């Protein structure tokens, strides 16, 4: 406070009391408190309820306050493709069953039907990301062939047998090293093919030739195998030739059931020749 020179008898100068710090200093003093509040808010936001009660609080603070290097991009390693073998029965060797029309002319062969179904099954499985080999009946690649599964596709007689000669059959190798997995493939093929096509499982006509199919003894013993006769070329001809994609879908679903370990009711092996 200054003294006015025109004022008579000036009062003795009184030393003023200490004044509060300027507003600027108050802001500066408040800054650390505000920083702590922001930090605490960040911690409460970043921590999960479990980390909030973690014992090593100092270590968590250090990690949050220490600049972290950017995370490196994770390089995913592609998984190897599972290999599946599909045999087109009789293809490259003979015609299989031969169907004739009323004039006695050949109008359909089993090999043709088998190949068309096999090609569609390969297409379906390839679209699912599998490596699929389409094999001939006596393909040289069958010698020691290794895959997660091998399925051979066939069909039954063109001749009329009786009204019961309709439906499909499935058999697996009796000499496999893994009976449980072989039975599982067998069960998957039966269940999924039947539910897809609505054809009947014709268990009574499974023969020794099916259970002792030549490829079973040629491939690697660790490869799980099955042979399916997708129908009778006489009574089931309409579905086999007119709804081939449905037939192929049934085979595909059976293979996927096995590979994906899907739920299925076990189907027993048939060991006696009817």
Short mmCIF file of C-alpha atoms in Angstrom, two decimals:
data_model
loop_
_atom_site.label_atom_id
_atom_site.label_comp_id
_atom_site.label_asym_id
_atom_site.label_seq_id
_atom_site.Cartn_x
_atom_site.Cartn_y
_atom_site.Cartn_z
CA UNK A 1 0.00 0.00 0.00
CA UNK A 2 1.39 3.45 -0.94
CA UNK A 3 1.12 6.72 1.23
CA UNK A 4 -0.77 9.67 -0.31
CA UNK A 5 1.65 12.71 -0.11
CA UNK A 6 -1.27 15.18 0.24
CA UNK A 7 -2.67 13.52 3.28
CA UNK A 8 -1.69 15.41 6.49
CA UNK A 9 -0.40 13.59 9.46
CA UNK A 10 0.18 10.35 7.65
CA UNK A 11 -0.36 7.29 9.70
CA UNK A 12 2.58 5.12 10.52
CA UNK A 13 3.20 2.64 7.70
CA UNK A 14 1.68 -0.68 8.47
CA UNK A 15 3.31 -3.73 6.93
CA UNK A 16 0.65 -5.62 4.99
CA UNK A 17 -0.11 -9.18 5.78
CA UNK A 18 0.90 -11.94 3.39
CA UNK A 19 -1.41 -12.09 0.39
CA UNK A 20 -2.58 -15.30 -1.23
CA UNK A 21 -0.48 -16.53 -4.07
CA UNK A 22 -1.50 -15.28 -7.50
CA UNK A 23 -4.15 -17.29 -9.31
CA UNK A 24 -1.55 -18.53 -11.78
CA UNK A 25 0.36 -20.25 -8.99
CA UNK A 26 -2.81 -21.86 -7.69
CA UNK A 27 -3.38 -23.43 -11.07
CA UNK A 28 0.18 -24.74 -11.12
CA UNK A 29 -0.20 -26.18 -7.67
CA UNK A 30 -3.43 -27.89 -8.66
CA UNK A 31 -1.89 -29.53 -11.73
CA UNK A 32 -0.23 -32.48 -9.92
CA UNK A 33 -3.50 -33.26 -8.13
CA UNK A 34 -5.37 -33.22 -11.41
CA UNK A 35 -2.74 -35.49 -12.97
CA UNK A 36 -3.09 -38.03 -10.17
CA UNK A 37 -6.88 -38.00 -10.56
CA UNK A 38 -6.56 -38.65 -14.30
CA UNK A 39 -4.09 -41.45 -13.65
CA UNK A 40 -6.40 -43.08 -11.11
CA UNK A 41 -9.31 -42.78 -13.51
CA UNK A 42 -7.21 -44.44 -16.20
CA UNK A 43 -6.25 -47.24 -13.85
CA UNK A 44 -9.86 -47.86 -12.84
CA UNK A 45 -10.84 -47.94 -16.50
CA UNK A 46 -7.99 -50.18 -17.62
CA UNK A 47 -8.01 -52.72 -14.81
CA UNK A 48 -10.41 -55.59 -14.64
CA UNK A 49 -12.05 -56.33 -11.24
CA UNK A 50 -9.44 -59.02 -10.64
CA UNK A 51 -6.50 -56.74 -11.34
CA UNK A 52 -7.99 -54.05 -9.10
CA UNK A 53 -7.30 -56.24 -6.11
CA UNK A 54 -3.97 -57.56 -7.30
CA UNK A 55 -1.26 -57.61 -4.70
CA UNK A 56 1.51 -56.30 -6.90
CA UNK A 57 0.13 -52.81 -7.42
CA UNK A 58 3.56 -51.29 -7.90
CA UNK A 59 4.32 -53.63 -10.79
CA UNK A 60 1.01 -52.82 -12.49
CA UNK A 61 1.70 -49.10 -12.15
CA UNK A 62 5.13 -49.56 -13.63
CA UNK A 63 3.72 -51.40 -16.64
CA UNK A 64 1.09 -48.73 -17.27
CA UNK A 65 3.48 -45.80 -16.92
CA UNK A 66 6.29 -47.36 -18.95
CA UNK A 67 6.05 -46.88 -22.72
CA UNK A 68 5.43 -50.24 -24.36
CA UNK A 69 6.83 -51.33 -27.70
CA UNK A 70 4.14 -51.99 -30.32
CA UNK A 71 3.06 -55.62 -30.44
CA UNK A 72 4.51 -57.55 -33.33
CA UNK A 73 2.09 -58.89 -35.87
CA UNK A 74 1.19 -62.50 -35.15
CA UNK A 75 2.00 -64.70 -38.11
CA UNK A 76 -0.42 -67.59 -38.23
CA UNK A 77 1.01 -70.88 -39.43
CA UNK A 78 -1.38 -72.56 -41.85
CA UNK A 79 -2.43 -76.01 -40.77
CA UNK A 80 -1.56 -78.85 -43.13
CA UNK A 81 -4.44 -80.03 -45.28
CA UNK A 82 -6.00 -83.35 -44.35
CA UNK A 83 -5.77 -85.83 -47.19
CA UNK A 84 -8.79 -87.90 -48.23
CA UNK A 85 -8.87 -90.60 -50.88
CA UNK A 86 -11.94 -91.26 -53.03
CA UNK A 87 -11.91 -94.34 -55.25
CA UNK A 88 -14.24 -94.30 -58.25
CA UNK A 89 -15.10 -98.00 -58.34
CA UNK A 90 -14.11 -99.91 -61.49
CA UNK A 91 -12.86 -96.71 -63.11
CA UNK A 92 -9.78 -97.29 -65.25
CA UNK A 93 -10.27 -101.05 -65.16
CA UNK A 94 -13.70 -102.30 -66.24
CA UNK A 95 -17.31 -101.22 -66.53
CA UNK A 96 -18.64 -102.91 -63.42
CA UNK A 97 -22.34 -103.70 -63.59
CA UNK A 98 -23.80 -103.10 -67.05
CA UNK A 99 -27.35 -101.84 -67.57
CA UNK A 100 -29.24 -102.36 -70.83
CA UNK A 101 -32.44 -100.94 -72.19
CA UNK A 102 -35.42 -102.83 -73.62
CA UNK A 103 -33.56 -103.33 -76.89
CA UNK A 104 -30.63 -104.95 -75.13
CA UNK A 105 -28.37 -101.96 -75.72
CA UNK A 106 -26.03 -100.74 -73.00
CA UNK A 107 -27.37 -97.46 -71.67
CA UNK A 108 -25.57 -97.19 -68.33
CA UNK A 109 -22.58 -98.69 -66.55
CA UNK A 110 -21.70 -98.81 -62.91
CA UNK A 111 -18.30 -97.23 -63.62
CA UNK A 112 -20.01 -94.16 -65.09
CA UNK A 113 -22.24 -93.69 -62.07
CA UNK A 114 -19.40 -94.31 -59.62
CA UNK A 115 -17.17 -91.75 -61.32
CA UNK A 116 -19.83 -89.05 -61.43
CA UNK A 117 -20.56 -89.47 -57.71
CA UNK A 118 -16.84 -89.60 -56.84
CA UNK A 119 -16.12 -86.40 -58.76
CA UNK A 120 -18.90 -84.57 -56.91
CA UNK A 121 -17.67 -85.86 -53.55
CA UNK A 122 -14.18 -84.62 -54.38
CA UNK A 123 -15.60 -81.23 -55.34
CA UNK A 124 -17.55 -81.01 -52.07
CA UNK A 125 -14.60 -81.95 -49.88
CA UNK A 126 -12.16 -79.71 -51.75
CA UNK A 127 -14.52 -76.80 -51.11
CA UNK A 128 -14.24 -77.66 -47.40
CA UNK A 129 -10.46 -77.21 -47.56
CA UNK A 130 -9.35 -80.85 -47.78
CA UNK A 131 -6.77 -82.30 -50.12
CA UNK A 132 -8.66 -84.93 -52.08
CA UNK A 133 -7.25 -87.62 -54.37
CA UNK A 134 -9.60 -89.12 -56.96
CA UNK A 135 -8.31 -92.65 -57.47
CA UNK A 136 -8.98 -95.39 -60.01
CA UNK A 137 -9.97 -98.90 -59.01
CA UNK A 138 -6.46 -100.31 -59.23
CA UNK A 139 -4.59 -97.03 -58.95
CA UNK A 140 -0.85 -97.43 -58.38
CA UNK A 141 -1.11 -94.69 -55.75
CA UNK A 142 -3.08 -97.07 -53.53
CA UNK A 143 0.12 -98.89 -52.66
CA UNK A 144 0.93 -97.61 -49.17
CA UNK A 145 -1.56 -94.77 -49.56
CA UNK A 146 -1.75 -92.60 -46.43
CA UNK A 147 -4.73 -90.41 -45.63
CA UNK A 148 -7.13 -89.62 -42.82
CA UNK A 149 -9.71 -91.69 -44.67
CA UNK A 150 -10.26 -93.53 -47.93
CA UNK A 151 -13.73 -94.31 -49.28
CA UNK A 152 -14.42 -96.43 -52.36
CA UNK A 153 -17.68 -95.76 -54.20
CA UNK A 154 -19.57 -98.57 -55.93
CA UNK A 155 -23.10 -99.56 -56.91
CA UNK A 156 -25.03 -102.80 -57.05
CA UNK A 157 -26.61 -104.83 -59.80
CA UNK A 158 -28.51 -103.55 -62.82
CA UNK A 159 -30.58 -106.74 -62.79
CA UNK A 160 -33.89 -107.09 -61.06
CA UNK A 161 -33.44 -109.33 -58.02
CA UNK A 162 -36.59 -108.71 -55.99
CA UNK A 163 -38.49 -105.79 -54.56
CA UNK A 164 -36.12 -105.74 -51.58
CA UNK A 165 -33.07 -105.09 -53.73
CA UNK A 166 -32.96 -101.38 -52.97
CA UNK A 167 -30.89 -99.27 -50.64
CA UNK A 168 -27.20 -98.96 -49.84
CA UNK A 169 -24.44 -100.92 -48.13
CA UNK A 170 -21.31 -99.90 -46.22
CA UNK A 171 -18.43 -102.07 -45.04
CA UNK A 172 -15.02 -101.45 -43.50
CA UNK A 173 -11.84 -103.46 -43.33
CA UNK A 174 -11.77 -106.19 -40.71
CA UNK A 175 -7.96 -106.07 -40.61
CA UNK A 176 -7.59 -102.44 -39.63
CA UNK A 177 -5.21 -101.50 -36.83
CA UNK A 178 -7.82 -99.20 -35.31
CA UNK A 179 -11.13 -101.03 -35.09
CA UNK A 180 -12.78 -98.19 -33.17
CA UNK A 181 -12.03 -95.58 -35.81
CA UNK A 182 -12.97 -97.96 -38.61
CA UNK A 183 -16.29 -98.65 -36.94
CA UNK A 184 -16.79 -94.93 -36.48
CA UNK A 185 -16.25 -94.24 -40.19
CA UNK A 186 -18.63 -97.10 -40.97
CA UNK A 187 -21.26 -95.67 -38.61
CA UNK A 188 -20.88 -92.13 -39.95
CA UNK A 189 -21.28 -93.30 -43.53
CA UNK A 190 -24.41 -95.29 -42.71
CA UNK A 191 -26.05 -92.59 -40.60
CA UNK A 192 -25.36 -89.56 -42.79
CA UNK A 193 -25.99 -91.28 -46.12
CA UNK A 194 -29.28 -92.69 -44.92
CA UNK A 195 -30.49 -89.39 -43.45
CA UNK A 196 -29.51 -87.50 -46.62
CA UNK A 197 -30.89 -89.83 -49.27
CA UNK A 198 -33.63 -91.60 -47.27
CA UNK A 199 -32.44 -94.89 -48.78
CA UNK A 200 -32.50 -97.99 -46.60
CA UNK A 201 -29.34 -99.51 -45.16
CA UNK A 202 -29.30 -102.90 -46.86
CA UNK A 203 -27.14 -104.66 -44.26
CA UNK A 204 -28.29 -108.12 -45.24
CA UNK A 205 -26.49 -108.12 -48.57
CA UNK A 206 -23.02 -107.06 -47.40
CA UNK A 207 -20.65 -109.69 -48.77
CA UNK A 208 -17.16 -110.92 -48.05
CA UNK A 209 -15.97 -109.16 -51.22
CA UNK A 210 -16.88 -105.84 -49.62
CA UNK A 211 -15.22 -106.61 -46.29
CA UNK A 212 -12.13 -107.93 -48.07
CA UNK A 213 -11.99 -105.22 -50.69
CA UNK A 214 -8.56 -105.30 -52.36
CA UNK A 215 -7.63 -101.69 -51.52
CA UNK A 216 -7.93 -102.45 -47.80
CA UNK A 217 -4.77 -104.54 -47.96
CA UNK A 218 -2.87 -102.24 -50.32
CA UNK A 219 -3.00 -98.92 -48.46
CA UNK A 220 -1.08 -97.91 -45.36
CA UNK A 221 -2.59 -99.82 -42.41
CA UNK A 222 -3.13 -96.57 -40.52
CA UNK A 223 -5.50 -95.23 -43.18
CA UNK A 224 -9.12 -95.74 -42.14
CA UNK A 225 -11.20 -97.14 -44.98
CA UNK A 226 -14.75 -97.89 -46.06
CA UNK A 227 -16.52 -99.07 -49.18
CA UNK A 228 -20.04 -97.92 -49.99
CA UNK A 229 -22.47 -99.19 -52.58
CA UNK A 230 -24.68 -96.16 -52.92
CA UNK A 231 -27.64 -98.04 -54.36
CA UNK A 232 -28.99 -100.72 -56.69
CA UNK A 233 -28.79 -99.66 -60.30
CA UNK A 234 -32.15 -101.26 -61.04
CA UNK A 235 -34.59 -100.03 -58.37
CA UNK A 236 -32.53 -96.99 -57.26
CA UNK A 237 -31.55 -95.81 -60.73
CA UNK A 238 -33.69 -92.66 -60.57
CA UNK A 239 -31.98 -91.25 -57.50
CA UNK A 240 -28.52 -92.43 -58.53
CA UNK A 241 -28.69 -90.78 -61.97
CA UNK A 242 -31.32 -88.08 -61.46
CA UNK A 243 -30.26 -86.84 -58.01
CA UNK A 244 -26.55 -87.54 -58.15
CA UNK A 245 -25.69 -84.42 -56.17
CA UNK A 246 -27.89 -85.61 -53.31
CA UNK A 247 -26.16 -89.00 -53.38
CA UNK A 248 -22.74 -87.33 -53.38
CA UNK A 249 -23.83 -85.09 -50.51
CA UNK A 250 -24.72 -88.16 -48.45
CA UNK A 251 -21.24 -89.62 -49.00
CA UNK A 252 -19.63 -86.26 -48.25
CA UNK A 253 -21.56 -85.83 -45.00
CA UNK A 254 -20.54 -89.30 -43.89
CA UNK A 255 -16.87 -88.50 -44.39
CA UNK A 256 -17.18 -85.13 -42.65
CA UNK A 257 -18.97 -86.80 -39.73
CA UNK A 258 -15.94 -89.04 -39.26
CA UNK A 259 -13.28 -86.35 -39.69
CA UNK A 260 -15.08 -83.81 -37.48
CA UNK A 261 -15.77 -86.40 -34.79
CA UNK A 262 -19.49 -85.70 -34.92
CA UNK A 263 -22.02 -87.55 -32.81
CA UNK A 264 -23.29 -90.76 -34.34
CA UNK A 265 -24.88 -94.01 -33.20
CA UNK A 266 -22.43 -96.90 -33.67
CA UNK A 267 -23.23 -99.39 -36.42
CA UNK A 268 -21.92 -102.90 -35.78
CA UNK A 269 -19.62 -104.71 -38.18
CA UNK A 270 -21.14 -107.59 -40.09
CA UNK A 271 -18.81 -110.55 -40.06
CA UNK A 272 -20.98 -113.30 -41.48
CA UNK A 273 -21.73 -113.65 -45.18
CA UNK A 274 -25.51 -113.70 -45.70
#
